[in-house]
Short mmCIF file of C-alpha atoms in Angstrom, two decimals:
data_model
loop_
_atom_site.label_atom_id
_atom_site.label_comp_id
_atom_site.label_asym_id
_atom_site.label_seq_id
_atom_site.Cartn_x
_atom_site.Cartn_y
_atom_site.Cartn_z
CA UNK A 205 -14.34 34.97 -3.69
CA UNK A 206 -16.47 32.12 -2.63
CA UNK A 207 -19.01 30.20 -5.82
CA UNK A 208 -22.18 30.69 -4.77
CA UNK A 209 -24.00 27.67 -6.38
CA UNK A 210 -27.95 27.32 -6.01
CA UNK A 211 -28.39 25.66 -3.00
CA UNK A 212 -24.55 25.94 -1.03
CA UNK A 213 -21.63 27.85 -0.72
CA UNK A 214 -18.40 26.50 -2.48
CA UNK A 215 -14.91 27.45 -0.57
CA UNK A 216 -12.75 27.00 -3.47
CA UNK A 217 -11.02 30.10 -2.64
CA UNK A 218 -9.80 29.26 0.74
CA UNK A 219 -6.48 28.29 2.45
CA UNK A 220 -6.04 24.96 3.80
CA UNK A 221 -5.73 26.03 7.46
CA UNK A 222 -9.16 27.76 6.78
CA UNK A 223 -10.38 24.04 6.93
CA UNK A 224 -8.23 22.51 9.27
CA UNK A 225 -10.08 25.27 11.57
CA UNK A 226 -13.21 24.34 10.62
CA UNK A 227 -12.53 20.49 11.28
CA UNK A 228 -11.06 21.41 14.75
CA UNK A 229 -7.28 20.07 13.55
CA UNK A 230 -5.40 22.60 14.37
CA UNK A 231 -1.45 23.27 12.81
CA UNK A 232 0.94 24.77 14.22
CA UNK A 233 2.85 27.70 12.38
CA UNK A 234 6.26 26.95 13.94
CA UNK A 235 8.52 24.05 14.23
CA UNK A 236 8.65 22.17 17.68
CA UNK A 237 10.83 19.44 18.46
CA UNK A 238 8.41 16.99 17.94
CA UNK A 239 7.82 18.00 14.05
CA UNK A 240 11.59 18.15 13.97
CA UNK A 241 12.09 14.42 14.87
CA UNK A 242 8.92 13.06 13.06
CA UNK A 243 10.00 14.74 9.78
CA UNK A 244 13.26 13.25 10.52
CA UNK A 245 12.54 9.64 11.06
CA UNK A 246 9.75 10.00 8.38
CA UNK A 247 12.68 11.10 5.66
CA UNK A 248 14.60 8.24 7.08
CA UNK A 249 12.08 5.69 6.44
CA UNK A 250 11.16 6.88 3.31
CA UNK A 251 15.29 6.51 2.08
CA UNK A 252 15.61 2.93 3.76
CA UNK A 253 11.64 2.48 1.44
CA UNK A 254 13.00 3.68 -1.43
CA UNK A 255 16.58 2.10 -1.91
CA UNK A 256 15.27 -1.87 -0.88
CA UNK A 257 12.12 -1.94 -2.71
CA UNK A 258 14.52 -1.18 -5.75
CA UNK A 259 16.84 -3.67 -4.65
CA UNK A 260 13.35 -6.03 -4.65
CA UNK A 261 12.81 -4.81 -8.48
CA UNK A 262 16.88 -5.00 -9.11
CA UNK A 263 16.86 -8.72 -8.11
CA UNK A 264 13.91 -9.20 -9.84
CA UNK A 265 14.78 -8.04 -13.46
CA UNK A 266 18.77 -9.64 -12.94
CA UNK A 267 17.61 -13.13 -11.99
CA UNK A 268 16.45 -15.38 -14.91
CA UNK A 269 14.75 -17.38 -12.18
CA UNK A 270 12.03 -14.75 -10.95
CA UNK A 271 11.04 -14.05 -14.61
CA UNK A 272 7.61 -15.44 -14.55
CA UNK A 273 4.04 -14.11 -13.48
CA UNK A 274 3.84 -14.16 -10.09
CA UNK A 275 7.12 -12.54 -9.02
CA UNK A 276 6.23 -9.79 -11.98
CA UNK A 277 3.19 -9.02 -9.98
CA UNK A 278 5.63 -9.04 -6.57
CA UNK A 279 8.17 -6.46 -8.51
CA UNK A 280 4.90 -4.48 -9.27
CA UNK A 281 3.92 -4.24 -5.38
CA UNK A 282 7.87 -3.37 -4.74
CA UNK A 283 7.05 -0.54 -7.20
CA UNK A 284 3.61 0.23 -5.46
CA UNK A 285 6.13 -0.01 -2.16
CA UNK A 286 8.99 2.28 -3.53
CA UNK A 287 5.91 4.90 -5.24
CA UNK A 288 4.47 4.62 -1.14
CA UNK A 289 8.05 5.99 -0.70
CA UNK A 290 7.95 8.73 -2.98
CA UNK A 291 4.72 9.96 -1.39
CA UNK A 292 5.92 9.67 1.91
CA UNK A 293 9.01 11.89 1.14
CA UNK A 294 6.69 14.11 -0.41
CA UNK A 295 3.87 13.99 2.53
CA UNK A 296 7.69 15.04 5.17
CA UNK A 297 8.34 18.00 2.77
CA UNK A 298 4.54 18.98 3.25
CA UNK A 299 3.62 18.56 6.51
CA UNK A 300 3.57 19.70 9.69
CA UNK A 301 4.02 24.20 9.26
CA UNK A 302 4.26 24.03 6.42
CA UNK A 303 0.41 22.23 5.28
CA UNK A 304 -0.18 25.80 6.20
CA UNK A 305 1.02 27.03 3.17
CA UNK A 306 -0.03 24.48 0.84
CA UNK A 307 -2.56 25.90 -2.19
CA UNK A 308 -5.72 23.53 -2.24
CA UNK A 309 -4.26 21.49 -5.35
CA UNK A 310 -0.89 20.99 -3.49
CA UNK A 311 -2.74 19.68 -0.68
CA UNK A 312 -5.17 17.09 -2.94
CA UNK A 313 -1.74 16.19 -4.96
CA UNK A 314 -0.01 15.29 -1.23
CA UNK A 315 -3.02 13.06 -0.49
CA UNK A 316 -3.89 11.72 -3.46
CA UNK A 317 -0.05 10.08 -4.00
CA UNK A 318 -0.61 8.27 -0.65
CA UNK A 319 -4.31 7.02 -2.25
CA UNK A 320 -2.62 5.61 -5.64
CA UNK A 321 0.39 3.47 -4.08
CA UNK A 322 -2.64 2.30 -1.20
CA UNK A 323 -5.01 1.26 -3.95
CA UNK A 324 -1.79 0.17 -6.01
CA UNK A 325 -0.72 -1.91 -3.01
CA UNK A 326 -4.16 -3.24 -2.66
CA UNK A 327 -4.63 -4.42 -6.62
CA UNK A 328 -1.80 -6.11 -6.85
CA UNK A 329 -1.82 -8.08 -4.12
CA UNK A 330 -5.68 -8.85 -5.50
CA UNK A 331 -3.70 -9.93 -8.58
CA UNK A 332 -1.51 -12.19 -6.76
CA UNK A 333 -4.04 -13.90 -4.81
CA UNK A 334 -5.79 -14.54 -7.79
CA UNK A 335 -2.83 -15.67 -9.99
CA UNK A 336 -1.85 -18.36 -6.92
CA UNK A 337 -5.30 -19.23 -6.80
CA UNK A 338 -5.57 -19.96 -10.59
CA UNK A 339 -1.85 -21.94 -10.62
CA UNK A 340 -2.47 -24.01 -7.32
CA UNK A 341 -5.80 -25.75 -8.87
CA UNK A 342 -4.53 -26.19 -11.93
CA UNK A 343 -1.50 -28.00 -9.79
CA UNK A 344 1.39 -25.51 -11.44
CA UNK A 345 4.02 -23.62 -9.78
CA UNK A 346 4.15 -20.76 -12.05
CA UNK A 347 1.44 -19.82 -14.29
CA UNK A 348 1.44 -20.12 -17.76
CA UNK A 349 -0.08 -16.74 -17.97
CA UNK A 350 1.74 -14.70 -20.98
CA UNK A 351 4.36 -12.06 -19.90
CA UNK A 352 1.92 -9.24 -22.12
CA UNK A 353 -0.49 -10.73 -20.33
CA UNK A 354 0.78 -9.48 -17.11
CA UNK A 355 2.21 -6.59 -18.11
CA UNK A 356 -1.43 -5.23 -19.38
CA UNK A 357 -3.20 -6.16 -15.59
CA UNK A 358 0.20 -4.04 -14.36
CA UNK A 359 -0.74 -1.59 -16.66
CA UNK A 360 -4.55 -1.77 -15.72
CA UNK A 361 -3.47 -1.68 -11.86
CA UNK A 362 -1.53 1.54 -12.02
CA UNK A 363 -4.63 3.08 -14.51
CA UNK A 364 -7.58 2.13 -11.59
CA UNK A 365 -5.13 3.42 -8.81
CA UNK A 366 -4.50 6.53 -10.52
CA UNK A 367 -7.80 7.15 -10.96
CA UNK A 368 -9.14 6.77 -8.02
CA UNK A 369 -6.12 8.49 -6.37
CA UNK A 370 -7.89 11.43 -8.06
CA UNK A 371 -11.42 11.00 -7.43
CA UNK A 372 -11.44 13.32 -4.53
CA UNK A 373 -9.49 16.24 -6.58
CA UNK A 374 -12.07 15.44 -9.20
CA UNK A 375 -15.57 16.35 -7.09
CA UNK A 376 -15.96 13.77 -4.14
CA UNK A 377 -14.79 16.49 -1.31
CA UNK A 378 -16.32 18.63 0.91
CA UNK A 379 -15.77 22.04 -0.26
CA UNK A 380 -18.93 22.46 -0.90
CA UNK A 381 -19.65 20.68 2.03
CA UNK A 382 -18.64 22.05 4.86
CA UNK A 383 -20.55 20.39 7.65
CA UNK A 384 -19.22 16.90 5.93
CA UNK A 385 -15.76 17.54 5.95
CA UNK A 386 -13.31 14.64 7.82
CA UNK A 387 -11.30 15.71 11.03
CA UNK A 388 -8.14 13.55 9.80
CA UNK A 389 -8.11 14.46 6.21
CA UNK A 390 -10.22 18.25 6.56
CA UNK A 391 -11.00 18.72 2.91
CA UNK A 392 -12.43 15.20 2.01
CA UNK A 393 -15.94 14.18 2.10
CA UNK A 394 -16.89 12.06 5.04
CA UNK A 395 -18.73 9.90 2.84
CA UNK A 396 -15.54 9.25 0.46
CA UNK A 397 -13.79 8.25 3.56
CA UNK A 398 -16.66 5.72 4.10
CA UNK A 399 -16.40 4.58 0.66
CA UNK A 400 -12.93 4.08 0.96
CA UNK A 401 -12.94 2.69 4.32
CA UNK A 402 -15.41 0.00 3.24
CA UNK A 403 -13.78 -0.71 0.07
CA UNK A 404 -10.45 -1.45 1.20
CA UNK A 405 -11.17 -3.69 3.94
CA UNK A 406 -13.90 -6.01 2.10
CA UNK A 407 -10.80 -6.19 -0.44
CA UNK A 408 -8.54 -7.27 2.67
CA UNK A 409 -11.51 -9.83 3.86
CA UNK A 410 -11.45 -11.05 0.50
CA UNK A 411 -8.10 -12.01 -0.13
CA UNK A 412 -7.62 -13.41 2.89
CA UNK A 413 -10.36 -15.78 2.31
CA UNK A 414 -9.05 -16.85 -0.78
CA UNK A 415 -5.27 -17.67 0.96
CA UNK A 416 -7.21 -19.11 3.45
CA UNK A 417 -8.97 -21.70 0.61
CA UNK A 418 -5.58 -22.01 -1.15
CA UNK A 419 -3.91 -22.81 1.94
CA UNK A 420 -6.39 -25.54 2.72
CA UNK A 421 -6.13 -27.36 -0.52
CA UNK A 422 -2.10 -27.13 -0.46
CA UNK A 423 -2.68 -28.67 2.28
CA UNK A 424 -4.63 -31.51 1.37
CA UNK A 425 -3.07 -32.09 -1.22
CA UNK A 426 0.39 -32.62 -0.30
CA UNK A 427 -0.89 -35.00 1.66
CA UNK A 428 -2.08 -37.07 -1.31
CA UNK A 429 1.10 -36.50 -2.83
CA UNK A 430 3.75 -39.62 -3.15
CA UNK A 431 7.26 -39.32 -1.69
CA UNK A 432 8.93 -39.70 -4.79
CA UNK A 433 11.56 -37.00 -4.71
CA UNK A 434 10.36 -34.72 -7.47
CA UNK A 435 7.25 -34.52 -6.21
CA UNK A 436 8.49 -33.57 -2.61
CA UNK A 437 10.09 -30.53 -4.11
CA UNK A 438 7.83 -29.61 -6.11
CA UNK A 439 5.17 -29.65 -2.73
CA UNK A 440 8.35 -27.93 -1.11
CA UNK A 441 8.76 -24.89 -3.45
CA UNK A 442 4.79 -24.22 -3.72
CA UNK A 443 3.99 -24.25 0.07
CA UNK A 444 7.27 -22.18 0.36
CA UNK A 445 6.29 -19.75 -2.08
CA UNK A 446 2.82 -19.81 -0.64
CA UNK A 447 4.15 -18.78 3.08
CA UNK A 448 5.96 -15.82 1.30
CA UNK A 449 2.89 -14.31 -0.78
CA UNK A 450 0.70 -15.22 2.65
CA UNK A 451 3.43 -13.50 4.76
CA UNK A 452 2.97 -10.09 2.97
CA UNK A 453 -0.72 -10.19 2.98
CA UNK A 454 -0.89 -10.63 6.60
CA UNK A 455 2.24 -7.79 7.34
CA UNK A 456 -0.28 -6.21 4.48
CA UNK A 457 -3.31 -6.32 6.79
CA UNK A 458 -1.71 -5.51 9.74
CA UNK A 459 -0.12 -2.81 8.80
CA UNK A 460 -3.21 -0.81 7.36
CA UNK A 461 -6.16 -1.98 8.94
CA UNK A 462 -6.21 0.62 11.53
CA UNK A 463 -5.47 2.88 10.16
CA UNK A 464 -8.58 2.29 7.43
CA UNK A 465 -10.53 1.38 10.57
CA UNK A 466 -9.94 4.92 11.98
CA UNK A 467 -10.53 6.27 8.66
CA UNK A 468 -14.04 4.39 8.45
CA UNK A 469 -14.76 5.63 12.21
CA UNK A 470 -13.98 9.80 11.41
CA UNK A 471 -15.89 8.76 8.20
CA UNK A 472 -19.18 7.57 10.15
CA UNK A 473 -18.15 10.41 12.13
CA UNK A 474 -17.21 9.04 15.70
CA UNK A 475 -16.84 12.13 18.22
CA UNK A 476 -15.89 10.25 20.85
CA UNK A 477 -13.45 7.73 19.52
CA UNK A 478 -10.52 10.65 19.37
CA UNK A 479 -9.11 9.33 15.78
CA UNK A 480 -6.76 12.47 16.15
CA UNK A 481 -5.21 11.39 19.45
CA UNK A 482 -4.22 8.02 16.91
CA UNK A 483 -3.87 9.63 13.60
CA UNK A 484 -0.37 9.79 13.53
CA UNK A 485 0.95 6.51 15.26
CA UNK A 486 -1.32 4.50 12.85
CA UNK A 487 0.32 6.27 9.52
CA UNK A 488 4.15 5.53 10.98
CA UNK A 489 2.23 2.07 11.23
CA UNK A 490 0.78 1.95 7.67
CA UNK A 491 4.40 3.45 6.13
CA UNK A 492 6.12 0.64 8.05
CA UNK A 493 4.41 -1.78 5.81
CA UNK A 494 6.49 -0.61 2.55
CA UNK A 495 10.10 -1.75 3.99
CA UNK A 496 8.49 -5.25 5.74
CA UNK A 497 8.28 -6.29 2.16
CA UNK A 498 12.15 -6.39 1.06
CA UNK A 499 12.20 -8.47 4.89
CA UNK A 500 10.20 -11.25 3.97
CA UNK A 501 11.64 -11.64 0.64
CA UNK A 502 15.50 -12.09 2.30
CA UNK A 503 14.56 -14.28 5.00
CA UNK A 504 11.84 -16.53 3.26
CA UNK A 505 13.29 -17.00 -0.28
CA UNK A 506 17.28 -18.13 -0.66
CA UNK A 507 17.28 -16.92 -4.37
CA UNK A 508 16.19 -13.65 -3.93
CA UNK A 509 18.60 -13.21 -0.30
CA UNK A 510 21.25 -14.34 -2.77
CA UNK A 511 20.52 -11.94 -5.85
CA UNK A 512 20.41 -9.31 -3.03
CA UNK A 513 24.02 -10.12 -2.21
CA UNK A 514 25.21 -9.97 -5.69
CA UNK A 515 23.68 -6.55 -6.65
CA UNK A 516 25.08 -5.47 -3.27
CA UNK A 517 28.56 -7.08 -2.75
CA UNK A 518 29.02 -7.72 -6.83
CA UNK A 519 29.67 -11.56 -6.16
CA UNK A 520 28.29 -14.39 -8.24
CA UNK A 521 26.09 -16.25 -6.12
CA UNK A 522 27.56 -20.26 -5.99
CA UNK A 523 24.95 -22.56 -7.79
#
């Protein structure tokens, strides 16, 4: 039965096609061969996600020479990457005919494990921005930030994204709401989708301001910089590094801003700008992100292409 509250009607009793309906986002209740081969190249990018973001962590943990800050935060956003994995398996195994089925907490637990490893994604590379920003003025390679240290912001990281993974399960929905319920994502809150929108991208605008600074003193300060050998590599293996972090913030950015862009525009409630007809190319986009990662990290840094082989081919990489 539906909760009558004082001044609305709450649908807590309803299916999830009830509001699909509602939001004009219809499902289908049989298979076609389009489900068929986006489940199946959805499960395959999930397994390819999955097994190299932990060969990321593998290398990570084996080599003695990634055992500092900033590549403890980059084994945290392979985590973030393999969780975005996890959720994306999950999403396959609950989409399409069968969403139909799904109970209204299924349905908040499907979309809530794609909003933790987003906001997951987001913090850490937050953290890393700020950890390069803190070691390149201080003219370090690695900081001198203490492994607890880190390992309490990774704890704090997966705490926030958690949380706010469930803040739509907890109240911020619409089904109470009916008249302010999304078209992409039928039983959240256009305003939460604002608020998320919103949130995200200052976040992206922000970091990429602060590379942006970075890259400019790096910059300027090589120049200064003598030729004396030591000093070369040192200006070598920062700017290097620096191209790698910078690299997957901008395959970061890419990869989700439209999507959070059509978000923002169902959000604000667009009728015209058909964020359906784009809905789905935009999340093969945004999943695409998670296996770019383990990409960079073989083509831009030796060490971690040779670590790679080692796990892989059980050879002992030549010094």
């Amino acid at each position: 039965m539906d909760t009558n509250t004082t001044d609305k009607i709450c649908f807590y009793n309803r299916t999830v096609n009830f509001f699909y309906e509602k939001s004009g986002k219809n499902i289908s209740d049989h298979w076609r061969n389009r489900d068929y081969v986006i489940v199946s190249l959805g499960m395959m990018v999930c397994f390819i996600v999955i097994f190299s973001n932990l060969l990321v962590m593998g290398a990570i943990f084996k080599n003695r020479h990634f055992h500092y800050p900033i590549y403890y935060l980059l084994g945290n956003l392979a985590l973030a990457d393999l969780f975005s994995g996890v959720s994306y398996l999950h999403l396959m195994f609950h989409t399409g005919p069968w969403t139909i089925k799904l109970s209204q907490h299924q349905w908040f637990v499907r979309q809530g494990l794609i909003d933790t490893s987003l906001i997951a994604s987001v913090l850490n590379l937050m953290a890393v921005a700020v950890e390069r920003h803190q070691t390149i003025f201080n003219i370090q390679l690695h900081s001198k930030m203490s492994t607890r240290c880190v390992f309490i912001i990774i704890m704090c990281i997966w705490l926030v994204s958690i949380v706010m993974g469930l803040v739509p399960a907890m109240g911020w929905h619409c089904l109470c709401d009916l008249e302010n319920c999304s078209t992409m994502a039928p039983m959240f809150s256009r305003s939460y989708l604002v608020f998320w929108g919103v949130l995200n991208l200052l976040t992206f605008f922000i970091m990429v301001a602060v590379y942006t600074r970075i890259f400019v003193y790096v910059r300027r300060k090589s120049k200064q910089m003598s030729q004396h050998t030591t000093q070369m590599r040192h200006k070598e293996t920062v700017f290097n590094l620096m191209k790698t972090v910078s690299m997957i913030l901008g395959c970061f950015v890419f990869c989700w801003t439209p999507g959070l862009v059509i978000l923002l525009l169902d959000g604000l409630g667009c009728e015209v700008c058909e964020v359906l007809r784009f809905e789905k190319y935009f999340l093969v986009l945004a999943e695409s992100n998670s296996f770019f990662n383990p990409i960079i990290y073989s083509f831009r840094d030796t060490d971690m292409r040779r670590t790679f082989k080692e796990i892989l081919c059980g050879k002992v990489p030549a010094s």
